[in-house]
């Protein structure tokens, strides 16, 4: 019996000049590439994690404080964590983009180690997983 359910990727459109997210949504039907099999991961990324950003974020989100002073400290810590994550992610993302097309990279791609079928280069830097997408299989409707 064949599955007739259609799968769609829904993704916001990012304005590459301003960095702001466009309010329109691009809906692309998922058509799997022929005979593409995702390779099994060859490396355990958990050994590369030096900081668990998500665990820190979840702990601050889930913590409840009855005292208003402690609640203020929790919110300030949450803001500081978000600002630090944004700064670290921005620095890593800029470095990856600057090194596109270069032979020697300070942040080498780990695409072969983590697998996947959608294409694109994958990177891991400062305990953050980055993906620089390309439309090598026609899944996203083009490179633009």
PDB file of C-alpha atoms in Angstrom:
ATOM      1  CA  UNK A   1       0.000   0.000   0.000  1.00  0.00           C
ATOM      2  CA  UNK A   2       1.423   3.384  -0.990  1.00  0.00           C
ATOM      3  CA  UNK A   3       1.419   6.379   1.283  1.00  0.00           C
ATOM      4  CA  UNK A   4      -0.472   9.245  -0.334  1.00  0.00           C
ATOM      5  CA  UNK A   5       0.225  11.826   2.354  1.00  0.00           C
ATOM      6  CA  UNK A   6       2.042  14.895   1.067  1.00  0.00           C
ATOM      7  CA  UNK A   7       4.827  16.351   3.169  1.00  0.00           C
ATOM      8  CA  UNK A   8       5.669  20.047   2.975  1.00  0.00           C
ATOM      9  CA  UNK A   9       8.515  22.138   4.326  1.00  0.00           C
ATOM     10  CA  UNK A  10       7.262  25.419   5.725  1.00  0.00           C
ATOM     11  CA  UNK A  11       9.948  28.003   6.187  1.00  0.00           C
ATOM     12  CA  UNK A  12      10.009  31.733   6.779  1.00  0.00           C
ATOM     13  CA  UNK A  13      11.809  33.845   4.235  1.00  0.00           C
ATOM     14  CA  UNK A  14      14.784  35.828   5.548  1.00  0.00           C
ATOM     15  CA  UNK A  15      15.647  39.166   3.983  1.00  0.00           C
ATOM     16  CA  UNK A  16      19.370  38.799   3.255  1.00  0.00           C
ATOM     17  CA  UNK A  17      19.964  42.558   3.316  1.00  0.00           C
ATOM     18  CA  UNK A  18      18.295  43.539   6.579  1.00  0.00           C
ATOM     19  CA  UNK A  19      18.439  40.185   8.389  1.00  0.00           C
ATOM     20  CA  UNK A  20      14.773  40.530   9.315  1.00  0.00           C
ATOM     21  CA  UNK A  21      12.340  37.724   8.767  1.00  0.00           C
ATOM     22  CA  UNK A  22       9.750  38.373   6.077  1.00  0.00           C
ATOM     23  CA  UNK A  23       6.160  37.756   7.158  1.00  0.00           C
ATOM     24  CA  UNK A  24       5.492  35.625   4.093  1.00  0.00           C
ATOM     25  CA  UNK A  25       5.942  31.884   4.302  1.00  0.00           C
ATOM     26  CA  UNK A  26       7.360  29.677   1.577  1.00  0.00           C
ATOM     27  CA  UNK A  27       5.722  26.261   1.311  1.00  0.00           C
ATOM     28  CA  UNK A  28       7.678  23.729  -0.677  1.00  0.00           C
ATOM     29  CA  UNK A  29       6.462  20.191  -1.347  1.00  0.00           C
ATOM     30  CA  UNK A  30       8.956  17.579  -0.223  1.00  0.00           C
ATOM     31  CA  UNK A  31       9.993  15.329  -3.076  1.00  0.00           C
ATOM     32  CA  UNK A  32      12.701  12.963  -1.934  1.00  0.00           C
ATOM     33  CA  UNK A  33      15.678  12.743  -4.279  1.00  0.00           C
ATOM     34  CA  UNK A  34      15.915   9.413  -6.098  1.00  0.00           C
ATOM     35  CA  UNK A  35      18.116   6.763  -4.533  1.00  0.00           C
ATOM     36  CA  UNK A  36      19.588   9.014  -1.873  1.00  0.00           C
ATOM     37  CA  UNK A  37      20.331   7.253   1.377  1.00  0.00           C
ATOM     38  CA  UNK A  38      21.415   9.188   4.424  1.00  0.00           C
ATOM     39  CA  UNK A  39      24.763   7.863   5.627  1.00  0.00           C
ATOM     40  CA  UNK A  40      24.997   6.810   9.234  1.00  0.00           C
ATOM     41  CA  UNK A  41      26.742   9.305  11.513  1.00  0.00           C
ATOM     42  CA  UNK A  42      30.430   8.530  11.894  1.00  0.00           C
ATOM     43  CA  UNK A  43      31.132  10.755  14.875  1.00  0.00           C
ATOM     44  CA  UNK A  44      29.366  11.330  18.181  1.00  0.00           C
ATOM     45  CA  UNK A  45      28.930  15.102  18.442  1.00  0.00           C
ATOM     46  CA  UNK A  46      28.256  14.872  22.168  1.00  0.00           C
ATOM     47  CA  UNK A  47      32.003  14.540  22.704  1.00  0.00           C
ATOM     48  CA  UNK A  48      32.455  17.960  21.047  1.00  0.00           C
ATOM     49  CA  UNK A  49      29.878  19.767  23.169  1.00  0.00           C
ATOM     50  CA  UNK A  50      31.555  22.056  25.647  1.00  0.00           C
ATOM     51  CA  UNK A  51      28.390  23.902  26.627  1.00  0.00           C
ATOM     52  CA  UNK A  52      24.783  22.730  26.592  1.00  0.00           C
ATOM     53  CA  UNK A  53      22.974  25.889  25.534  1.00  0.00           C
ATOM     54  CA  UNK A  54      19.582  24.183  25.501  1.00  0.00           C
ATOM     55  CA  UNK A  55      19.928  22.747  29.015  1.00  0.00           C
ATOM     56  CA  UNK A  56      20.842  26.179  30.386  1.00  0.00           C
ATOM     57  CA  UNK A  57      17.914  27.774  28.564  1.00  0.00           C
ATOM     58  CA  UNK A  58      15.418  25.123  29.692  1.00  0.00           C
ATOM     59  CA  UNK A  59      16.567  25.362  33.303  1.00  0.00           C
ATOM     60  CA  UNK A  60      16.011  29.125  33.344  1.00  0.00           C
ATOM     61  CA  UNK A  61      12.645  28.859  31.565  1.00  0.00           C
ATOM     62  CA  UNK A  62      11.317  26.116  33.838  1.00  0.00           C
ATOM     63  CA  UNK A  63      12.568  27.563  37.130  1.00  0.00           C
ATOM     64  CA  UNK A  64       9.887  29.283  39.169  1.00  0.00           C
ATOM     65  CA  UNK A  65      10.691  31.873  41.782  1.00  0.00           C
ATOM     66  CA  UNK A  66       8.279  33.072  44.445  1.00  0.00           C
ATOM     67  CA  UNK A  67      10.424  36.035  45.483  1.00  0.00           C
ATOM     68  CA  UNK A  68      10.338  39.002  43.084  1.00  0.00           C
ATOM     69  CA  UNK A  69      14.065  39.703  43.513  1.00  0.00           C
ATOM     70  CA  UNK A  70      14.959  36.117  42.601  1.00  0.00           C
ATOM     71  CA  UNK A  71      12.559  36.270  39.651  1.00  0.00           C
ATOM     72  CA  UNK A  72      14.300  39.415  38.428  1.00  0.00           C
ATOM     73  CA  UNK A  73      17.670  37.627  38.676  1.00  0.00           C
ATOM     74  CA  UNK A  74      16.261  34.649  36.733  1.00  0.00           C
ATOM     75  CA  UNK A  75      14.976  36.906  33.950  1.00  0.00           C
ATOM     76  CA  UNK A  76      18.291  38.791  33.820  1.00  0.00           C
ATOM     77  CA  UNK A  77      20.189  35.482  33.586  1.00  0.00           C
ATOM     78  CA  UNK A  78      17.857  34.344  30.785  1.00  0.00           C
ATOM     79  CA  UNK A  79      18.453  37.566  28.878  1.00  0.00           C
ATOM     80  CA  UNK A  80      22.221  37.296  29.354  1.00  0.00           C
ATOM     81  CA  UNK A  81      22.185  33.691  28.112  1.00  0.00           C
ATOM     82  CA  UNK A  82      20.172  34.646  25.012  1.00  0.00           C
ATOM     83  CA  UNK A  83      22.474  37.573  24.256  1.00  0.00           C
ATOM     84  CA  UNK A  84      25.569  35.417  24.703  1.00  0.00           C
ATOM     85  CA  UNK A  85      24.146  32.662  22.475  1.00  0.00           C
ATOM     86  CA  UNK A  86      23.272  35.225  19.776  1.00  0.00           C
ATOM     87  CA  UNK A  87      26.780  36.705  19.921  1.00  0.00           C
ATOM     88  CA  UNK A  88      28.506  33.298  19.746  1.00  0.00           C
ATOM     89  CA  UNK A  89      26.197  32.081  16.945  1.00  0.00           C
ATOM     90  CA  UNK A  90      26.688  35.303  14.975  1.00  0.00           C
ATOM     91  CA  UNK A  91      30.464  35.054  15.275  1.00  0.00           C
ATOM     92  CA  UNK A  92      30.465  31.402  14.151  1.00  0.00           C
ATOM     93  CA  UNK A  93      28.019  32.039  11.320  1.00  0.00           C
ATOM     94  CA  UNK A  94      30.035  34.977   9.997  1.00  0.00           C
ATOM     95  CA  UNK A  95      33.228  32.921  10.083  1.00  0.00           C
ATOM     96  CA  UNK A  96      31.578  30.055   8.173  1.00  0.00           C
ATOM     97  CA  UNK A  97      30.282  32.469   5.510  1.00  0.00           C
ATOM     98  CA  UNK A  98      33.668  34.237   5.220  1.00  0.00           C
ATOM     99  CA  UNK A  99      35.383  30.889   4.611  1.00  0.00           C
ATOM    100  CA  UNK A 100      33.004  29.603   1.915  1.00  0.00           C
ATOM    101  CA  UNK A 101      35.010  28.549  -1.114  1.00  0.00           C
ATOM    102  CA  UNK A 102      38.349  28.611   0.722  1.00  0.00           C
ATOM    103  CA  UNK A 103      40.493  25.488   0.858  1.00  0.00           C
ATOM    104  CA  UNK A 104      41.665  25.992   4.447  1.00  0.00           C
ATOM    105  CA  UNK A 105      38.932  26.588   7.022  1.00  0.00           C
ATOM    106  CA  UNK A 106      39.133  27.275  10.730  1.00  0.00           C
ATOM    107  CA  UNK A 107      35.659  25.714  11.061  1.00  0.00           C
ATOM    108  CA  UNK A 108      35.720  22.638   8.811  1.00  0.00           C
ATOM    109  CA  UNK A 109      32.446  21.143   7.541  1.00  0.00           C
ATOM    110  CA  UNK A 110      31.278  17.947   9.261  1.00  0.00           C
ATOM    111  CA  UNK A 111      28.721  17.018   6.587  1.00  0.00           C
ATOM    112  CA  UNK A 112      30.225  13.559   6.013  1.00  0.00           C
ATOM    113  CA  UNK A 113      30.101  12.758   9.736  1.00  0.00           C
ATOM    114  CA  UNK A 114      26.476  13.709  10.414  1.00  0.00           C
ATOM    115  CA  UNK A 115      24.707  12.625   7.219  1.00  0.00           C
ATOM    116  CA  UNK A 116      21.361  13.838   5.953  1.00  0.00           C
ATOM    117  CA  UNK A 117      19.541  13.901   2.641  1.00  0.00           C
ATOM    118  CA  UNK A 118      18.593  17.553   2.095  1.00  0.00           C
ATOM    119  CA  UNK A 119      22.051  18.728   1.070  1.00  0.00           C
ATOM    120  CA  UNK A 120      24.072  21.639   2.310  1.00  0.00           C
ATOM    121  CA  UNK A 121      27.188  21.933   4.425  1.00  0.00           C
ATOM    122  CA  UNK A 122      26.996  21.252   8.156  1.00  0.00           C
ATOM    123  CA  UNK A 123      29.318  22.744  10.749  1.00  0.00           C
ATOM    124  CA  UNK A 124      29.782  22.490  14.513  1.00  0.00           C
ATOM    125  CA  UNK A 125      31.341  25.385  16.394  1.00  0.00           C
ATOM    126  CA  UNK A 126      31.166  26.490  20.041  1.00  0.00           C
ATOM    127  CA  UNK A 127      28.591  23.763  20.780  1.00  0.00           C
ATOM    128  CA  UNK A 128      26.255  25.106  18.075  1.00  0.00           C
ATOM    129  CA  UNK A 129      25.231  23.121  15.004  1.00  0.00           C
ATOM    130  CA  UNK A 130      25.173  25.215  11.817  1.00  0.00           C
ATOM    131  CA  UNK A 131      23.812  24.287   8.409  1.00  0.00           C
ATOM    132  CA  UNK A 132      24.575  26.277   5.286  1.00  0.00           C
ATOM    133  CA  UNK A 133      21.794  25.108   2.953  1.00  0.00           C
ATOM    134  CA  UNK A 134      22.130  24.514  -0.743  1.00  0.00           C
ATOM    135  CA  UNK A 135      19.414  23.223  -3.028  1.00  0.00           C
ATOM    136  CA  UNK A 136      21.416  20.425  -4.605  1.00  0.00           C
ATOM    137  CA  UNK A 137      18.351  18.135  -4.798  1.00  0.00           C
ATOM    138  CA  UNK A 138      15.702  20.704  -5.724  1.00  0.00           C
ATOM    139  CA  UNK A 139      13.916  20.440  -2.376  1.00  0.00           C
ATOM    140  CA  UNK A 140      13.660  24.158  -1.708  1.00  0.00           C
ATOM    141  CA  UNK A 141      12.767  25.550  -5.115  1.00  0.00           C
ATOM    142  CA  UNK A 142      16.150  27.086  -5.981  1.00  0.00           C
ATOM    143  CA  UNK A 143      19.233  28.672  -4.510  1.00  0.00           C
ATOM    144  CA  UNK A 144      17.820  32.192  -4.081  1.00  0.00           C
TER     145      UNK A 144
END
